[in-house]
Short mmCIF file of C-alpha atoms and ligand atoms in Angstrom, two decimals:
data_model
loop_
_atom_site.label_atom_id
_atom_site.label_comp_id
_atom_site.label_asym_id
_atom_site.label_seq_id
_atom_site.Cartn_x
_atom_site.Cartn_y
_atom_site.Cartn_z
CA UNK A 29 90.10 95.32 116.42
CA UNK A 30 91.27 96.58 113.03
CA UNK A 31 89.67 95.04 109.93
CA UNK A 32 92.26 92.87 108.17
CA UNK A 33 90.54 93.50 104.87
CA UNK A 34 89.06 96.76 103.62
CA UNK A 35 86.41 96.67 100.93
CA UNK A 36 85.38 99.92 99.28
CA UNK A 37 83.03 100.72 96.46
CA UNK A 38 84.46 103.53 94.36
CA UNK A 39 82.83 105.59 91.62
CA UNK A 40 82.38 104.14 88.17
CA UNK A 41 81.51 100.52 89.05
CA UNK A 42 84.94 99.88 90.61
CA UNK A 43 85.56 98.19 93.97
CA UNK A 44 88.83 98.01 95.87
CA UNK A 45 89.92 95.24 98.22
CA UNK A 46 92.87 96.15 100.46
CA UNK A 47 94.71 93.63 102.62
CA UNK A 48 95.17 95.60 105.81
CA UNK A 49 98.00 94.24 107.94
CA UNK A 50 100.66 96.82 107.10
CA UNK A 51 102.69 96.08 110.26
CA UNK A 52 103.08 92.50 108.97
CA UNK A 53 103.61 93.66 105.39
CA UNK A 54 100.07 92.42 104.65
CA UNK A 55 101.01 88.76 105.09
CA UNK A 56 98.07 86.46 104.40
CA UNK A 57 96.78 84.66 107.47
CA UNK A 58 93.62 82.61 107.95
CA UNK A 59 91.64 85.66 108.95
CA UNK A 60 92.54 87.53 105.76
CA UNK A 61 91.78 84.51 103.59
CA UNK A 62 88.37 84.11 105.21
CA UNK A 63 87.62 87.81 104.68
CA UNK A 64 88.70 87.58 101.02
CA UNK A 65 86.09 84.85 100.40
CA UNK A 66 83.42 87.05 102.01
CA UNK A 67 84.44 90.09 99.97
CA UNK A 68 84.46 88.17 96.68
CA UNK A 69 81.03 86.70 97.41
CA UNK A 70 79.57 90.12 98.11
CA UNK A 71 81.25 91.89 95.19
CA UNK A 72 80.45 89.05 92.79
CA UNK A 73 76.74 89.39 93.61
CA UNK A 74 76.73 93.19 93.41
CA UNK A 75 75.64 94.23 89.90
CA UNK A 76 76.93 97.72 90.52
CA UNK A 77 80.50 96.39 90.67
CA UNK A 78 82.14 95.57 87.35
CA UNK A 79 85.88 95.62 88.13
CA UNK A 80 87.81 94.87 91.31
CA UNK A 81 91.23 96.24 92.26
CA UNK A 82 93.24 94.25 94.80
CA UNK A 83 96.04 95.89 96.76
CA UNK A 84 97.86 96.10 100.09
CA UNK A 85 97.67 98.77 102.79
CA UNK A 86 100.53 101.17 103.40
CA UNK A 87 103.45 102.05 101.19
CA UNK A 88 105.70 99.04 101.84
CA UNK A 89 103.85 95.97 100.67
CA UNK A 90 101.27 94.53 98.36
CA UNK A 91 101.40 91.17 100.19
CA UNK A 92 104.66 89.72 101.61
CA UNK A 93 103.38 86.15 101.34
CA UNK A 94 101.61 83.66 103.51
CA UNK A 95 101.93 84.40 107.21
CA UNK A 96 105.00 82.36 108.07
CA UNK A 97 104.10 82.26 111.77
CA UNK A 98 101.23 79.92 110.83
CA UNK A 99 103.72 77.41 109.36
CA UNK A 100 105.56 76.79 112.58
CA UNK A 101 103.56 73.95 114.09
CA UNK A 102 101.53 72.96 111.04
CA UNK A 103 101.48 69.28 110.13
CA UNK A 104 101.27 68.05 106.52
CA UNK A 105 97.64 66.92 106.47
CA UNK A 106 96.41 70.00 108.33
CA UNK A 107 98.45 72.18 106.02
CA UNK A 108 97.01 70.50 102.93
CA UNK A 109 93.45 70.89 104.19
CA UNK A 110 94.00 74.49 105.22
CA UNK A 111 95.31 75.28 101.75
CA UNK A 112 92.35 73.57 100.10
CA UNK A 113 89.91 75.46 102.33
CA UNK A 114 91.79 78.70 101.89
CA UNK A 115 92.14 78.65 98.11
CA UNK A 116 91.59 82.35 97.55
CA UNK A 117 93.75 82.03 94.44
CA UNK A 118 91.19 79.80 92.72
CA UNK A 119 88.41 82.07 94.01
CA UNK A 120 90.02 85.13 92.42
CA UNK A 121 90.68 83.27 89.19
CA UNK A 122 87.09 82.04 88.90
CA UNK A 123 85.59 85.35 90.07
CA UNK A 124 83.23 86.38 87.26
CA UNK A 125 84.55 89.95 86.98
CA UNK A 126 87.99 91.33 86.08
CA UNK A 127 90.43 91.66 88.98
CA UNK A 128 93.48 93.95 88.73
CA UNK A 129 96.42 93.55 91.12
CA UNK A 130 97.83 96.95 92.13
CA UNK A 131 101.31 95.96 93.34
CA UNK A 132 102.52 98.71 95.62
CA UNK A 133 105.52 97.11 97.34
CA UNK A 134 106.74 93.67 98.45
CA UNK A 135 104.86 91.08 96.42
CA UNK A 136 106.28 87.80 97.64
CA UNK A 137 105.38 84.14 97.82
CA UNK A 138 101.60 83.86 98.24
CA UNK A 139 101.38 87.57 97.39
CA UNK A 140 102.99 86.98 94.01
CA UNK A 141 100.77 83.93 93.56
CA UNK A 142 97.67 85.97 94.35
CA UNK A 143 98.77 88.67 91.91
CA UNK A 144 99.21 85.96 89.27
CA UNK A 145 95.70 84.66 89.96
CA UNK A 146 94.40 88.16 89.15
CA UNK A 147 93.57 88.97 85.55
CA UNK A 148 95.99 91.89 85.20
CA UNK A 149 98.92 93.24 87.18
CA UNK A 150 100.32 96.75 87.46
CA UNK A 151 103.36 97.30 89.68
CA UNK A 152 105.14 100.23 91.17
CA UNK A 153 108.73 100.47 89.97
CA UNK A 154 109.61 100.35 93.70
CA UNK A 155 107.90 96.98 94.14
CA UNK A 156 109.99 93.93 94.95
CA UNK A 157 108.53 90.77 93.51
CA UNK A 158 109.51 87.14 93.94
CA UNK A 159 108.92 83.62 95.18
CA UNK A 160 111.31 83.34 98.15
CA UNK A 161 109.86 80.11 99.60
CA UNK A 162 113.14 78.36 98.77
CA UNK A 163 114.70 80.33 101.66
CA UNK A 164 112.33 78.47 104.00
CA UNK A 165 113.13 75.07 102.52
CA UNK A 166 109.86 75.15 100.61
CA UNK A 167 108.49 75.67 97.14
CA UNK A 168 105.54 77.88 96.18
CA UNK A 169 102.34 76.10 97.24
CA UNK A 170 99.58 78.30 95.85
CA UNK A 171 100.18 78.06 92.14
CA UNK A 172 103.66 79.57 91.76
CA UNK A 173 105.13 76.59 89.96
CA UNK A 174 102.12 76.51 87.63
CA UNK A 175 101.09 80.09 86.94
CA UNK A 176 104.59 81.62 86.90
CA UNK A 177 105.95 79.56 83.97
CA UNK A 178 102.75 80.24 82.04
CA UNK A 179 103.33 83.98 82.43
CA UNK A 180 107.11 84.29 82.13
CA UNK A 181 108.28 80.99 80.63
CA UNK A 182 110.05 78.09 82.26
CA UNK A 183 113.53 79.64 82.48
CA UNK A 184 112.48 82.70 84.49
CA UNK A 185 110.14 80.58 86.64
CA UNK A 186 113.01 78.22 87.44
CA UNK A 187 115.31 81.14 88.21
CA UNK A 188 112.89 83.01 90.48
CA UNK A 189 111.72 79.92 92.35
CA UNK A 190 115.15 78.30 92.70
CA UNK A 191 117.16 81.41 93.58
CA UNK A 192 114.50 83.15 95.68
CA UNK A 193 115.75 86.44 94.25
CA UNK A 194 113.48 89.47 94.24
CA UNK A 195 113.08 91.53 91.10
CA UNK A 196 111.96 95.13 90.63
CA UNK A 197 108.64 96.14 89.10
CA UNK A 198 110.54 97.19 85.97
CA UNK A 199 112.20 93.81 85.59
CA UNK A 200 108.84 92.13 86.20
CA UNK A 201 107.43 94.17 83.33
CA UNK A 202 110.31 93.16 81.06
CA UNK A 203 109.71 89.46 81.63
CA UNK A 204 105.91 89.70 81.42
CA UNK A 205 105.13 89.07 85.07
CA UNK A 206 103.29 92.40 85.17
CA UNK A 207 101.84 94.28 82.23
CA UNK A 208 103.04 97.68 83.39
CA UNK A 209 105.44 99.18 85.93
CA UNK A 210 104.94 102.83 86.79
CA UNK A 211 106.42 105.30 89.29
CA UNK A 212 104.98 104.82 92.80
CA UNK A 213 103.16 108.16 92.69
CA UNK A 214 101.51 107.22 89.40
CA UNK A 215 100.42 103.72 90.41
CA UNK A 216 96.95 104.45 91.71
CA UNK A 217 96.10 106.83 88.84
CA UNK A 218 97.31 104.31 86.27
CA UNK A 219 95.32 101.45 87.78
CA UNK A 220 92.15 103.52 88.21
CA UNK A 221 92.36 104.69 84.60
CA UNK A 222 92.69 101.07 83.47
CA UNK A 223 89.84 99.96 85.74
CA UNK A 224 87.61 102.77 84.46
CA UNK A 225 88.33 101.82 80.86
CA UNK A 226 87.23 98.26 81.59
CA UNK A 227 84.27 99.17 83.81
CA UNK A 228 82.38 100.93 81.00
CA UNK A 229 82.36 97.73 78.91
CA UNK A 230 79.58 95.16 78.98
CA UNK A 231 79.89 93.05 82.15
CA UNK A 232 78.63 90.03 80.23
CA UNK A 233 81.24 90.44 77.52
CA UNK A 234 83.90 90.89 80.21
CA UNK A 235 82.88 87.64 81.86
CA UNK A 236 82.85 85.86 78.50
CA UNK A 237 86.31 87.25 77.73
CA UNK A 238 87.72 86.14 81.08
CA UNK A 239 86.28 82.63 80.86
CA UNK A 240 87.38 82.19 77.25
CA UNK A 241 90.93 83.41 77.85
CA UNK A 242 91.24 81.15 80.87
CA UNK A 243 89.90 78.22 78.87
CA UNK A 244 92.98 78.56 76.64
CA UNK A 245 95.09 77.25 79.55
CA UNK A 246 93.30 73.94 79.80
CA UNK A 247 91.88 73.29 76.35
CA UNK A 248 93.52 72.26 73.11
CA UNK A 249 93.11 74.91 70.39
CA UNK A 250 90.18 73.27 68.58
CA UNK A 251 88.14 72.96 71.79
CA UNK A 252 89.10 76.45 72.90
CA UNK A 253 87.95 77.87 69.57
CA UNK A 254 84.58 76.13 69.97
CA UNK A 255 84.30 77.42 73.53
CA UNK A 256 85.00 80.97 72.32
CA UNK A 257 82.51 80.63 69.45
CA UNK A 258 79.80 79.47 71.87
CA UNK A 259 80.32 82.49 74.13
CA UNK A 260 80.47 84.82 71.10
CA UNK A 261 77.16 83.47 69.80
CA UNK A 262 75.54 83.51 73.24
CA UNK A 263 76.33 87.22 73.55
CA UNK A 264 74.04 87.82 70.56
CA UNK A 265 71.17 87.20 72.99
CA UNK A 266 72.11 90.13 75.22
CA UNK A 267 70.77 93.66 75.39
CA UNK A 268 74.37 94.80 75.73
CA UNK A 269 75.27 93.42 72.33
CA UNK A 270 72.23 95.14 70.76
CA UNK A 271 73.27 98.35 72.53
CA UNK A 272 76.92 98.09 71.43
CA UNK A 273 76.08 97.45 67.78
CA UNK A 274 73.28 100.06 67.81
CA UNK A 275 75.56 102.68 69.35
CA UNK A 276 78.25 102.03 66.75
CA UNK A 277 75.79 102.39 63.88
CA UNK A 278 74.24 105.51 65.44
CA UNK A 279 77.71 106.97 66.10
CA UNK A 280 77.21 107.36 69.87
CA UNK A 281 78.77 105.92 73.02
CA UNK A 282 77.16 102.69 74.25
CA UNK A 283 75.59 102.44 77.70
CA UNK A 284 75.94 98.87 78.86
CA UNK A 285 73.67 97.57 81.59
CA UNK A 286 74.85 93.99 82.00
CA UNK A 287 71.64 92.48 80.70
N1 COA B 30 104.74 86.27 107.34
C1 COA B 30 104.65 86.75 108.60
N2 COA B 30 105.16 87.93 108.95
C2 COA B 30 105.80 88.65 108.02
C3 COA B 30 105.95 88.19 106.69
C4 COA B 30 105.38 86.93 106.38
N3 COA B 30 105.42 86.44 105.13
N4 COA B 30 106.65 89.10 105.99
C5 COA B 30 106.92 90.10 106.85
N5 COA B 30 106.42 89.83 108.06
C6 COA B 30 106.49 90.65 109.28
C7 COA B 30 107.85 90.56 109.94
O1 COA B 30 107.93 89.40 110.74
C8 COA B 30 107.83 91.84 110.75
O2 COA B 30 107.02 91.65 111.89
P1 COA B 30 107.53 92.16 113.35
O3 COA B 30 107.70 93.63 113.18
O4 COA B 30 106.41 91.79 114.26
O5 COA B 30 108.82 91.45 113.59
C9 COA B 30 107.10 92.81 109.83
O6 COA B 30 106.35 92.02 108.93
C10 COA B 30 108.03 93.70 109.03
O7 COA B 30 108.92 92.86 108.32
P2 COA B 30 110.53 92.98 108.46
O8 COA B 30 111.10 91.64 108.12
O9 COA B 30 110.90 93.57 109.76
O10 COA B 30 110.84 94.03 107.31
P3 COA B 30 112.18 94.14 106.45
O11 COA B 30 112.05 95.40 105.67
O12 COA B 30 113.38 93.95 107.29
O13 COA B 30 112.12 92.89 105.43
C11 COA B 30 111.06 91.38 103.86
C12 COA B 30 111.08 92.80 104.49
C13 COA B 30 109.85 91.30 102.95
C14 COA B 30 112.34 91.18 103.02
C15 COA B 30 110.98 90.33 105.00
O14 COA B 30 109.92 90.68 105.87
C16 COA B 30 110.73 88.92 104.52
O15 COA B 30 111.64 88.28 104.02
N6 COA B 30 109.47 88.42 104.67
C17 COA B 30 109.13 87.07 104.33
C18 COA B 30 108.86 86.97 102.86
C19 COA B 30 108.58 85.52 102.47
O16 COA B 30 109.40 84.64 102.64
N7 COA B 30 107.38 85.31 101.91
C20 COA B 30 106.97 84.01 101.46
C21 COA B 30 106.28 83.26 102.55
S1 COA B 30 105.82 81.63 102.06
#
């Protein structure tokens, strides 16, 4: 049987996770969700991996949403429990390393929600992005009503969720849903360049940056500033900070080890 999730370690401390159900436009079923947890556990514990790229197999889809066939006979309590158990969105968000969504096609419903749980998003201009759950008589259930307005503001979140319309990668860039939209043939190169730029930084500083930026969502400014200051000060205990400062003063490139 084909693996529903491909996990590759690439050069330069980068790993790639690919949802591999191209004939179903990479829709997320229970099997994929389970495999995502396994992949994140392994990559989180692997010191050689500093950045993860998440994408979908084939040239049609990033992820076309939750697998709708699993909704058919689901009952409310089972559905609630399955979503709690299968919270890959929270797992990506709390993953201690940067995760970049490489959006190579349809990025819908749970796919858009997973992209939003990533730390950065780059889309192909050919991508079609949206939250079409309204067409099923539903609303987004994996963070769409919460993460989308934080990224694009309430008006666009209302529009996308209530109309179910799909927007292009370019439009998504204009409204801040993705940071960049590039031609399909440039997508992989663009994302790998970005990942490489990040992967040479100190893994400890990257983790501190991710946790501090995410703290801004839940903390008032004064608490967030204290949280940031604590991380900043803690980094003074690391070899990486000594290396970064030393390299600057010695006018050479730093070599960070993550210690
Ligand atoms: N769940 C389960 N299967 C899905 C799926 C999903 N979210 N999205 C696509 N697929 C399957 C289709 O059922 C089809 O399978 P089949 O060949 O066995 O019939 C296959 O993927 C290809 O999709 P198809 O609909 O034939 O392609 P299309 O180009 O005509 O349309 C979409 C593409 C994305 C517009 C359409 O598939 C769609 O609307 N998908 C659902 C998107 C959605 O509502 N996501 C949110 C879910 S909460």
